[in-house]
PDB file of C-alpha atoms in Angstrom:
ATOM      1  CA  UNK A   1     -21.400  -7.503  -0.381  1.00  0.00           C
ATOM      2  CA  UNK A   2     -18.945  -9.667  -1.588  1.00  0.00           C
ATOM      3  CA  UNK A   3     -14.972  -8.512  -2.078  1.00  0.00           C
ATOM      4  CA  UNK A   4     -12.590  -9.290  -4.565  1.00  0.00           C
ATOM      5  CA  UNK A   5      -9.069  -8.727  -4.872  1.00  0.00           C
ATOM      6  CA  UNK A   6      -8.395  -6.375  -7.651  1.00  0.00           C
ATOM      7  CA  UNK A   7      -6.467  -8.596 -10.384  1.00  0.00           C
ATOM      8  CA  UNK A   8      -2.622  -7.714 -10.624  1.00  0.00           C
ATOM      9  CA  UNK A   9      -3.100  -5.946  -7.398  1.00  0.00           C
ATOM     10  CA  UNK A  10      -3.692  -6.856  -3.517  1.00  0.00           C
ATOM     11  CA  UNK A  11      -6.034  -4.509  -3.529  1.00  0.00           C
ATOM     12  CA  UNK A  12      -9.667  -5.932  -1.846  1.00  0.00           C
ATOM     13  CA  UNK A  13     -12.577  -3.929  -3.622  1.00  0.00           C
ATOM     14  CA  UNK A  14     -16.503  -4.597  -2.982  1.00  0.00           C
ATOM     15  CA  UNK A  15     -18.027  -5.572  -6.241  1.00  0.00           C
ATOM     16  CA  UNK A  16     -19.722  -2.518  -6.533  1.00  0.00           C
ATOM     17  CA  UNK A  17     -17.941   0.423  -5.801  1.00  0.00           C
ATOM     18  CA  UNK A  18     -19.569   3.888  -5.304  1.00  0.00           C
ATOM     19  CA  UNK A  19     -18.858   6.339  -7.752  1.00  0.00           C
ATOM     20  CA  UNK A  20     -18.953  10.134  -6.605  1.00  0.00           C
ATOM     21  CA  UNK A  21     -18.899  11.894 -10.153  1.00  0.00           C
ATOM     22  CA  UNK A  22     -22.723  13.275  -9.469  1.00  0.00           C
ATOM     23  CA  UNK A  23     -22.568  13.454  -5.960  1.00  0.00           C
ATOM     24  CA  UNK A  24     -22.980  17.347  -5.502  1.00  0.00           C
ATOM     25  CA  UNK A  25     -26.603  16.842  -7.467  1.00  0.00           C
ATOM     26  CA  UNK A  26     -27.788  15.033  -4.062  1.00  0.00           C
ATOM     27  CA  UNK A  27     -28.225  18.304  -1.849  1.00  0.00           C
ATOM     28  CA  UNK A  28     -26.546  19.706   0.906  1.00  0.00           C
ATOM     29  CA  UNK A  29     -23.657  18.441   2.806  1.00  0.00           C
ATOM     30  CA  UNK A  30     -25.400  16.814   5.206  1.00  0.00           C
ATOM     31  CA  UNK A  31     -27.676  14.767   2.838  1.00  0.00           C
ATOM     32  CA  UNK A  32     -24.181  13.758   0.734  1.00  0.00           C
ATOM     33  CA  UNK A  33     -22.619  12.711   3.781  1.00  0.00           C
ATOM     34  CA  UNK A  34     -25.807  10.749   4.937  1.00  0.00           C
ATOM     35  CA  UNK A  35     -25.407   9.135   1.592  1.00  0.00           C
ATOM     36  CA  UNK A  36     -21.710   8.126   1.566  1.00  0.00           C
ATOM     37  CA  UNK A  37     -22.210   6.849   5.055  1.00  0.00           C
ATOM     38  CA  UNK A  38     -25.170   4.643   3.678  1.00  0.00           C
ATOM     39  CA  UNK A  39     -23.412   3.331   0.931  1.00  0.00           C
ATOM     40  CA  UNK A  40     -20.279   1.818   3.222  1.00  0.00           C
ATOM     41  CA  UNK A  41     -23.021   0.120   5.359  1.00  0.00           C
ATOM     42  CA  UNK A  42     -24.854  -1.365   2.464  1.00  0.00           C
ATOM     43  CA  UNK A  43     -21.469  -3.355   1.601  1.00  0.00           C
ATOM     44  CA  UNK A  44     -19.797  -0.538  -0.270  1.00  0.00           C
ATOM     45  CA  UNK A  45     -16.330  -0.713   0.789  1.00  0.00           C
ATOM     46  CA  UNK A  46     -14.509   1.232  -2.255  1.00  0.00           C
ATOM     47  CA  UNK A  47     -15.352   4.791  -3.024  1.00  0.00           C
ATOM     48  CA  UNK A  48     -14.108   6.549  -6.611  1.00  0.00           C
ATOM     49  CA  UNK A  49     -13.905  10.024  -6.798  1.00  0.00           C
ATOM     50  CA  UNK A  50     -11.601  12.689  -8.717  1.00  0.00           C
ATOM     51  CA  UNK A  51     -10.394  16.549  -8.014  1.00  0.00           C
ATOM     52  CA  UNK A  52     -12.644  17.572 -11.117  1.00  0.00           C
ATOM     53  CA  UNK A  53     -15.919  15.600  -9.590  1.00  0.00           C
ATOM     54  CA  UNK A  54     -17.811  18.697  -7.819  1.00  0.00           C
ATOM     55  CA  UNK A  55     -14.390  20.737  -8.130  1.00  0.00           C
ATOM     56  CA  UNK A  56     -13.190  19.096  -5.440  1.00  0.00           C
ATOM     57  CA  UNK A  57     -16.246  18.877  -3.003  1.00  0.00           C
ATOM     58  CA  UNK A  58     -16.856  15.232  -3.772  1.00  0.00           C
ATOM     59  CA  UNK A  59     -13.037  14.325  -2.385  1.00  0.00           C
ATOM     60  CA  UNK A  60     -13.713  16.912   0.594  1.00  0.00           C
ATOM     61  CA  UNK A  61     -17.164  15.062   1.237  1.00  0.00           C
ATOM     62  CA  UNK A  62     -15.624  11.601   1.683  1.00  0.00           C
ATOM     63  CA  UNK A  63     -13.058  13.004   4.437  1.00  0.00           C
ATOM     64  CA  UNK A  64     -15.543  12.089   7.262  1.00  0.00           C
ATOM     65  CA  UNK A  65     -16.837   8.572   5.777  1.00  0.00           C
ATOM     66  CA  UNK A  66     -12.989   7.843   5.117  1.00  0.00           C
ATOM     67  CA  UNK A  67     -12.346   8.956   8.685  1.00  0.00           C
ATOM     68  CA  UNK A  68     -14.818   7.184  10.646  1.00  0.00           C
ATOM     69  CA  UNK A  69     -14.109   3.798   8.299  1.00  0.00           C
ATOM     70  CA  UNK A  70     -10.393   3.538   8.096  1.00  0.00           C
ATOM     71  CA  UNK A  71     -10.641  -0.105   6.428  1.00  0.00           C
ATOM     72  CA  UNK A  72     -12.599   1.569   3.204  1.00  0.00           C
ATOM     73  CA  UNK A  73     -10.304   2.044  -0.020  1.00  0.00           C
ATOM     74  CA  UNK A  74     -10.715   4.826  -1.919  1.00  0.00           C
ATOM     75  CA  UNK A  75      -9.568   5.674  -5.694  1.00  0.00           C
ATOM     76  CA  UNK A  76      -8.970   9.541  -6.848  1.00  0.00           C
ATOM     77  CA  UNK A  77      -7.458  10.688 -10.346  1.00  0.00           C
ATOM     78  CA  UNK A  78      -5.176  13.129 -11.589  1.00  0.00           C
ATOM     79  CA  UNK A  79      -5.068  15.125 -14.916  1.00  0.00           C
ATOM     80  CA  UNK A  80      -8.014  16.771 -15.117  1.00  0.00           C
ATOM     81  CA  UNK A  81      -8.347  19.832 -12.980  1.00  0.00           C
ATOM     82  CA  UNK A  82     -11.884  22.145 -12.177  1.00  0.00           C
ATOM     83  CA  UNK A  83     -11.606  25.528 -13.752  1.00  0.00           C
ATOM     84  CA  UNK A  84     -10.962  28.051 -10.833  1.00  0.00           C
ATOM     85  CA  UNK A  85      -9.499  25.274  -8.281  1.00  0.00           C
ATOM     86  CA  UNK A  86     -10.951  23.161  -6.319  1.00  0.00           C
ATOM     87  CA  UNK A  87     -11.227  25.191  -3.416  1.00  0.00           C
ATOM     88  CA  UNK A  88     -14.772  26.789  -4.185  1.00  0.00           C
ATOM     89  CA  UNK A  89     -17.466  26.744  -2.336  1.00  0.00           C
ATOM     90  CA  UNK A  90     -20.329  24.147  -2.891  1.00  0.00           C
ATOM     91  CA  UNK A  91     -22.784  26.791  -4.092  1.00  0.00           C
ATOM     92  CA  UNK A  92     -20.448  28.871  -6.170  1.00  0.00           C
ATOM     93  CA  UNK A  93     -19.659  25.110  -7.867  1.00  0.00           C
ATOM     94  CA  UNK A  94     -23.293  24.380  -8.454  1.00  0.00           C
ATOM     95  CA  UNK A  95     -23.329  27.937 -10.336  1.00  0.00           C
ATOM     96  CA  UNK A  96     -20.608  27.553 -12.421  1.00  0.00           C
ATOM     97  CA  UNK A  97     -21.947  24.174 -13.743  1.00  0.00           C
ATOM     98  CA  UNK A  98     -25.305  25.915 -14.241  1.00  0.00           C
ATOM     99  CA  UNK A  99     -23.901  28.094 -16.086  1.00  0.00           C
ATOM    100  CA  UNK A 100     -21.532  25.957 -17.938  1.00  0.00           C
ATOM    101  CA  UNK A 101     -24.266  24.247 -19.693  1.00  0.00           C
ATOM    102  CA  UNK A 102     -24.556  27.491 -21.701  1.00  0.00           C
ATOM    103  CA  UNK A 103     -21.073  28.588 -21.947  1.00  0.00           C
ATOM    104  CA  UNK A 104     -19.054  25.278 -21.655  1.00  0.00           C
ATOM    105  CA  UNK A 105     -15.882  26.757 -21.153  1.00  0.00           C
ATOM    106  CA  UNK A 106     -16.876  27.809 -17.572  1.00  0.00           C
ATOM    107  CA  UNK A 107     -17.370  24.177 -16.526  1.00  0.00           C
ATOM    108  CA  UNK A 108     -14.629  22.829 -18.722  1.00  0.00           C
ATOM    109  CA  UNK A 109     -11.686  20.662 -17.321  1.00  0.00           C
ATOM    110  CA  UNK A 110      -8.208  21.792 -17.382  1.00  0.00           C
ATOM    111  CA  UNK A 111      -5.987  19.145 -18.808  1.00  0.00           C
ATOM    112  CA  UNK A 112      -2.458  19.489 -17.482  1.00  0.00           C
ATOM    113  CA  UNK A 113      -0.313  16.519 -17.720  1.00  0.00           C
ATOM    114  CA  UNK A 114       2.696  17.986 -16.307  1.00  0.00           C
ATOM    115  CA  UNK A 115       4.585  15.781 -13.375  1.00  0.00           C
ATOM    116  CA  UNK A 116       5.077  18.802 -11.526  1.00  0.00           C
ATOM    117  CA  UNK A 117       1.324  19.625 -11.595  1.00  0.00           C
ATOM    118  CA  UNK A 118       0.468  16.173 -10.417  1.00  0.00           C
ATOM    119  CA  UNK A 119       2.680  16.253  -7.283  1.00  0.00           C
ATOM    120  CA  UNK A 120       1.181  19.426  -5.957  1.00  0.00           C
ATOM    121  CA  UNK A 121      -2.516  17.603  -7.155  1.00  0.00           C
ATOM    122  CA  UNK A 122      -1.522  14.512  -4.862  1.00  0.00           C
ATOM    123  CA  UNK A 123      -0.810  16.294  -1.924  1.00  0.00           C
ATOM    124  CA  UNK A 124      -4.185  18.646  -2.572  1.00  0.00           C
ATOM    125  CA  UNK A 125      -6.442  15.259  -2.743  1.00  0.00           C
ATOM    126  CA  UNK A 126      -4.746  13.690   0.256  1.00  0.00           C
ATOM    127  CA  UNK A 127      -5.522  16.943   2.333  1.00  0.00           C
ATOM    128  CA  UNK A 128      -8.883  16.820   0.826  1.00  0.00           C
ATOM    129  CA  UNK A 129      -9.507  13.110   1.869  1.00  0.00           C
ATOM    130  CA  UNK A 130      -7.960  13.174   4.937  1.00  0.00           C
ATOM    131  CA  UNK A 131      -5.458  10.416   3.981  1.00  0.00           C
ATOM    132  CA  UNK A 132      -1.715  10.029   4.158  1.00  0.00           C
ATOM    133  CA  UNK A 133      -2.105   7.544   1.145  1.00  0.00           C
ATOM    134  CA  UNK A 134      -4.585   6.728  -1.485  1.00  0.00           C
ATOM    135  CA  UNK A 135      -5.426   3.286  -2.682  1.00  0.00           C
ATOM    136  CA  UNK A 136      -5.704   3.533  -6.163  1.00  0.00           C
ATOM    137  CA  UNK A 137      -4.304   6.729  -8.251  1.00  0.00           C
ATOM    138  CA  UNK A 138      -5.518   6.825 -11.513  1.00  0.00           C
ATOM    139  CA  UNK A 139      -4.592   9.111 -14.893  1.00  0.00           C
ATOM    140  CA  UNK A 140      -8.228  10.711 -15.679  1.00  0.00           C
ATOM    141  CA  UNK A 141      -8.841  10.198 -19.392  1.00  0.00           C
ATOM    142  CA  UNK A 142      -5.041  10.123 -20.501  1.00  0.00           C
ATOM    143  CA  UNK A 143      -4.065  10.047 -24.189  1.00  0.00           C
ATOM    144  CA  UNK A 144      -0.676   8.544 -24.719  1.00  0.00           C
ATOM    145  CA  UNK A 145       0.687  10.672 -26.849  1.00  0.00           C
ATOM    146  CA  UNK A 146       0.406  13.590 -24.445  1.00  0.00           C
ATOM    147  CA  UNK A 147       2.512  11.775 -21.504  1.00  0.00           C
ATOM    148  CA  UNK A 148       6.068  11.168 -20.957  1.00  0.00           C
ATOM    149  CA  UNK A 149       5.880   7.853 -19.882  1.00  0.00           C
ATOM    150  CA  UNK A 150       8.812   7.402 -18.311  1.00  0.00           C
ATOM    151  CA  UNK A 151       8.838  10.575 -16.463  1.00  0.00           C
ATOM    152  CA  UNK A 152       5.284   9.584 -15.235  1.00  0.00           C
ATOM    153  CA  UNK A 153       6.264   6.025 -14.582  1.00  0.00           C
ATOM    154  CA  UNK A 154       9.583   7.231 -12.261  1.00  0.00           C
ATOM    155  CA  UNK A 155       7.322   9.777 -10.353  1.00  0.00           C
ATOM    156  CA  UNK A 156       4.386   7.482  -9.465  1.00  0.00           C
ATOM    157  CA  UNK A 157       7.033   4.678  -8.365  1.00  0.00           C
ATOM    158  CA  UNK A 158       8.607   7.003  -6.389  1.00  0.00           C
ATOM    159  CA  UNK A 159       5.237   7.837  -4.413  1.00  0.00           C
ATOM    160  CA  UNK A 160       4.482   4.324  -3.254  1.00  0.00           C
ATOM    161  CA  UNK A 161       4.461   5.670   0.408  1.00  0.00           C
ATOM    162  CA  UNK A 162       1.586   7.860  -0.754  1.00  0.00           C
ATOM    163  CA  UNK A 163      -0.074   5.687  -3.669  1.00  0.00           C
ATOM    164  CA  UNK A 164      -0.222   2.326  -2.960  1.00  0.00           C
ATOM    165  CA  UNK A 165      -1.700   1.348  -6.963  1.00  0.00           C
ATOM    166  CA  UNK A 166      -2.012   3.275 -10.014  1.00  0.00           C
ATOM    167  CA  UNK A 167      -3.024   3.595 -13.204  1.00  0.00           C
ATOM    168  CA  UNK A 168      -5.370   4.806 -15.891  1.00  0.00           C
ATOM    169  CA  UNK A 169      -9.229   6.002 -15.799  1.00  0.00           C
ATOM    170  CA  UNK A 170     -10.660   6.369 -19.396  1.00  0.00           C
ATOM    171  CA  UNK A 171     -13.127   5.945 -21.861  1.00  0.00           C
ATOM    172  CA  UNK A 172     -12.571   3.063 -24.719  1.00  0.00           C
ATOM    173  CA  UNK A 173     -11.880   5.739 -27.272  1.00  0.00           C
ATOM    174  CA  UNK A 174      -8.659   6.331 -25.858  1.00  0.00           C
ATOM    175  CA  UNK A 175      -7.638   2.552 -24.339  1.00  0.00           C
ATOM    176  CA  UNK A 176      -6.652   1.347 -27.509  1.00  0.00           C
ATOM    177  CA  UNK A 177      -2.531   2.927 -27.247  1.00  0.00           C
ATOM    178  CA  UNK A 178      -2.465   1.760 -23.611  1.00  0.00           C
ATOM    179  CA  UNK A 179      -3.633  -1.629 -24.429  1.00  0.00           C
ATOM    180  CA  UNK A 180      -1.556  -2.407 -27.503  1.00  0.00           C
ATOM    181  CA  UNK A 181       1.369  -1.092 -26.238  1.00  0.00           C
ATOM    182  CA  UNK A 182       1.186  -2.694 -22.776  1.00  0.00           C
ATOM    183  CA  UNK A 183       2.024   0.649 -21.256  1.00  0.00           C
ATOM    184  CA  UNK A 184       3.510   0.491 -18.060  1.00  0.00           C
ATOM    185  CA  UNK A 185       1.346   3.100 -16.527  1.00  0.00           C
ATOM    186  CA  UNK A 186      -1.608   0.746 -16.817  1.00  0.00           C
ATOM    187  CA  UNK A 187      -1.141  -2.068 -14.410  1.00  0.00           C
ATOM    188  CA  UNK A 188      -5.001  -1.229 -13.521  1.00  0.00           C
ATOM    189  CA  UNK A 189      -7.367  -0.140 -16.073  1.00  0.00           C
ATOM    190  CA  UNK A 190     -10.501   1.783 -15.512  1.00  0.00           C
ATOM    191  CA  UNK A 191     -12.733   1.850 -18.216  1.00  0.00           C
ATOM    192  CA  UNK A 192     -16.247   2.271 -19.572  1.00  0.00           C
ATOM    193  CA  UNK A 193     -18.216  -0.457 -20.813  1.00  0.00           C
ATOM    194  CA  UNK A 194     -22.050  -1.772 -21.295  1.00  0.00           C
ATOM    195  CA  UNK A 195     -23.869  -5.396 -21.663  1.00  0.00           C
ATOM    196  CA  UNK A 196     -24.787  -4.773 -24.940  1.00  0.00           C
ATOM    197  CA  UNK A 197     -21.638  -3.033 -26.859  1.00  0.00           C
ATOM    198  CA  UNK A 198     -19.231  -4.797 -24.627  1.00  0.00           C
ATOM    199  CA  UNK A 199     -16.895  -1.960 -25.189  1.00  0.00           C
ATOM    200  CA  UNK A 200     -14.048  -3.069 -22.765  1.00  0.00           C
ATOM    201  CA  UNK A 201     -13.680  -6.213 -24.782  1.00  0.00           C
ATOM    202  CA  UNK A 202     -10.518  -4.356 -25.845  1.00  0.00           C
ATOM    203  CA  UNK A 203      -9.321  -5.119 -22.285  1.00  0.00           C
ATOM    204  CA  UNK A 204     -10.389  -9.025 -22.739  1.00  0.00           C
ATOM    205  CA  UNK A 205      -8.882  -9.268 -25.970  1.00  0.00           C
ATOM    206  CA  UNK A 206      -5.558  -8.360 -24.689  1.00  0.00           C
ATOM    207  CA  UNK A 207      -6.096 -11.096 -22.644  1.00  0.00           C
ATOM    208  CA  UNK A 208      -6.281  -8.982 -19.564  1.00  0.00           C
ATOM    209  CA  UNK A 209      -9.212  -9.541 -16.796  1.00  0.00           C
ATOM    210  CA  UNK A 210     -11.527  -7.014 -16.224  1.00  0.00           C
ATOM    211  CA  UNK A 211     -10.877  -4.399 -13.335  1.00  0.00           C
ATOM    212  CA  UNK A 212     -13.139  -1.169 -13.053  1.00  0.00           C
ATOM    213  CA  UNK A 213     -15.893  -0.696 -15.341  1.00  0.00           C
ATOM    214  CA  UNK A 214     -18.811   1.637 -15.210  1.00  0.00           C
ATOM    215  CA  UNK A 215     -20.951   2.890 -17.270  1.00  0.00           C
ATOM    216  CA  UNK A 216     -24.041   0.050 -17.292  1.00  0.00           C
ATOM    217  CA  UNK A 217     -26.617   1.803 -16.448  1.00  0.00           C
ATOM    218  CA  UNK A 218     -25.920   5.399 -18.573  1.00  0.00           C
ATOM    219  CA  UNK A 219     -25.632   3.182 -21.549  1.00  0.00           C
ATOM    220  CA  UNK A 220     -28.897   1.155 -21.100  1.00  0.00           C
ATOM    221  CA  UNK A 221     -30.672   4.630 -20.707  1.00  0.00           C
ATOM    222  CA  UNK A 222     -30.430   5.323 -24.352  1.00  0.00           C
ATOM    223  CA  UNK A 223     -32.234   2.604 -24.480  1.00  0.00           C
ATOM    224  CA  UNK A 224     -36.016   1.998 -24.531  1.00  0.00           C
ATOM    225  CA  UNK A 225     -36.530   0.387 -20.827  1.00  0.00           C
ATOM    226  CA  UNK A 226     -34.678  -1.763 -18.711  1.00  0.00           C
ATOM    227  CA  UNK A 227     -34.913  -3.563 -15.487  1.00  0.00           C
ATOM    228  CA  UNK A 228     -32.026  -2.495 -13.081  1.00  0.00           C
ATOM    229  CA  UNK A 229     -32.170  -6.070 -11.243  1.00  0.00           C
ATOM    230  CA  UNK A 230     -31.194  -7.796 -14.598  1.00  0.00           C
ATOM    231  CA  UNK A 231     -29.151  -5.153 -15.813  1.00  0.00           C
ATOM    232  CA  UNK A 232     -26.245  -5.061 -13.213  1.00  0.00           C
ATOM    233  CA  UNK A 233     -26.867  -8.755 -12.661  1.00  0.00           C
ATOM    234  CA  UNK A 234     -25.598  -9.153 -16.123  1.00  0.00           C
ATOM    235  CA  UNK A 235     -22.913  -6.361 -15.462  1.00  0.00           C
ATOM    236  CA  UNK A 236     -21.558  -8.788 -12.716  1.00  0.00           C
ATOM    237  CA  UNK A 237     -21.547 -11.895 -14.927  1.00  0.00           C
ATOM    238  CA  UNK A 238     -19.540  -9.655 -17.433  1.00  0.00           C
ATOM    239  CA  UNK A 239     -17.391  -8.542 -15.318  1.00  0.00           C
ATOM    240  CA  UNK A 240     -16.898 -11.401 -12.668  1.00  0.00           C
ATOM    241  CA  UNK A 241     -13.347 -10.657 -11.519  1.00  0.00           C
ATOM    242  CA  UNK A 242     -13.368  -6.871 -10.768  1.00  0.00           C
ATOM    243  CA  UNK A 243     -15.725  -3.978  -9.563  1.00  0.00           C
ATOM    244  CA  UNK A 244     -18.523  -2.177 -11.142  1.00  0.00           C
ATOM    245  CA  UNK A 245     -18.924   1.409 -10.473  1.00  0.00           C
ATOM    246  CA  UNK A 246     -22.499   2.422  -9.734  1.00  0.00           C
ATOM    247  CA  UNK A 247     -24.198   5.789  -8.177  1.00  0.00           C
ATOM    248  CA  UNK A 248     -27.154   6.956  -6.922  1.00  0.00           C
ATOM    249  CA  UNK A 249     -28.697   9.845  -5.378  1.00  0.00           C
ATOM    250  CA  UNK A 250     -31.383   7.779  -3.176  1.00  0.00           C
ATOM    251  CA  UNK A 251     -30.180   6.283   0.023  1.00  0.00           C
ATOM    252  CA  UNK A 252     -33.018   3.164  -0.637  1.00  0.00           C
ATOM    253  CA  UNK A 253     -31.177   2.478  -3.895  1.00  0.00           C
ATOM    254  CA  UNK A 254     -28.049   1.084  -2.001  1.00  0.00           C
ATOM    255  CA  UNK A 255     -29.711  -1.670  -0.429  1.00  0.00           C
ATOM    256  CA  UNK A 256     -31.293  -3.171  -4.005  1.00  0.00           C
ATOM    257  CA  UNK A 257     -27.752  -2.965  -5.484  1.00  0.00           C
ATOM    258  CA  UNK A 258     -26.538  -4.531  -2.157  1.00  0.00           C
ATOM    259  CA  UNK A 259     -29.265  -7.631  -3.162  1.00  0.00           C
ATOM    260  CA  UNK A 260     -28.305  -7.902  -6.722  1.00  0.00           C
ATOM    261  CA  UNK A 261     -24.623  -8.484  -5.748  1.00  0.00           C
ATOM    262  CA  UNK A 262     -25.663 -11.067  -3.178  1.00  0.00           C
ATOM    263  CA  UNK A 263     -27.603 -13.225  -5.555  1.00  0.00           C
ATOM    264  CA  UNK A 264     -24.923 -12.716  -8.348  1.00  0.00           C
ATOM    265  CA  UNK A 265     -22.960 -14.379  -5.811  1.00  0.00           C
ATOM    266  CA  UNK A 266     -25.353 -17.133  -5.414  1.00  0.00           C
ATOM    267  CA  UNK A 267     -25.916 -17.399  -8.999  1.00  0.00           C
ATOM    268  CA  UNK A 268     -29.775 -16.240  -8.645  1.00  0.00           C
ATOM    269  CA  UNK A 269     -29.175 -13.590 -11.147  1.00  0.00           C
TER     270      UNK A 269
END
């Protein structure tokens, strides 16, 4: 799969990145490890995760894959934390998420924008990932008015030995103030987009290239049927400069994604 340099950075990432938000649904840890390894073997060199994904399980599962493939890059996040912490065993996480469908408070993330908590969270994420440095560290669904921008910027700039690049990961409803004020916390923007509503135009209209986008498949599922090849081919044409986060629980789907990316590079889709 083709790699690109993410605009505004020196970070090389695959055109499709593998998202781990639903990784826990794959099944056993062994099955999850097989899927992650197969994703890399299919050309996915960038993985997107967060402490809240699987309540720490997703970061921990990535550890073995990243250890065996040190050239792979990884993004994790800060600001949203797991109820009861990120050290829960997977069966308990599954139970908590199931109960959370009935009682949302049981699985609702804890929101904390203190730098002190963030410093501890970064250390914990690095331990789970088995890395000394994260390639991309993203504020997870931040709201600008809740942040002390100067304090966060000083901290992130001071963590260059542990954080290669930083930025924000959020839906477009929260993105406006960061773009309008050209927030220094957002040298990298990861945001929701679709080929129909083109939500990420808020980034393009501000004169910035698209970097990391996601949501094309989930948006299309709200419509009456879609062709995955045509959909993701269109997404790659839409975001020509960055990387698109996709995920799957099926190993055989990974090769299909690789083929879509290859055809996009040659203009065949």
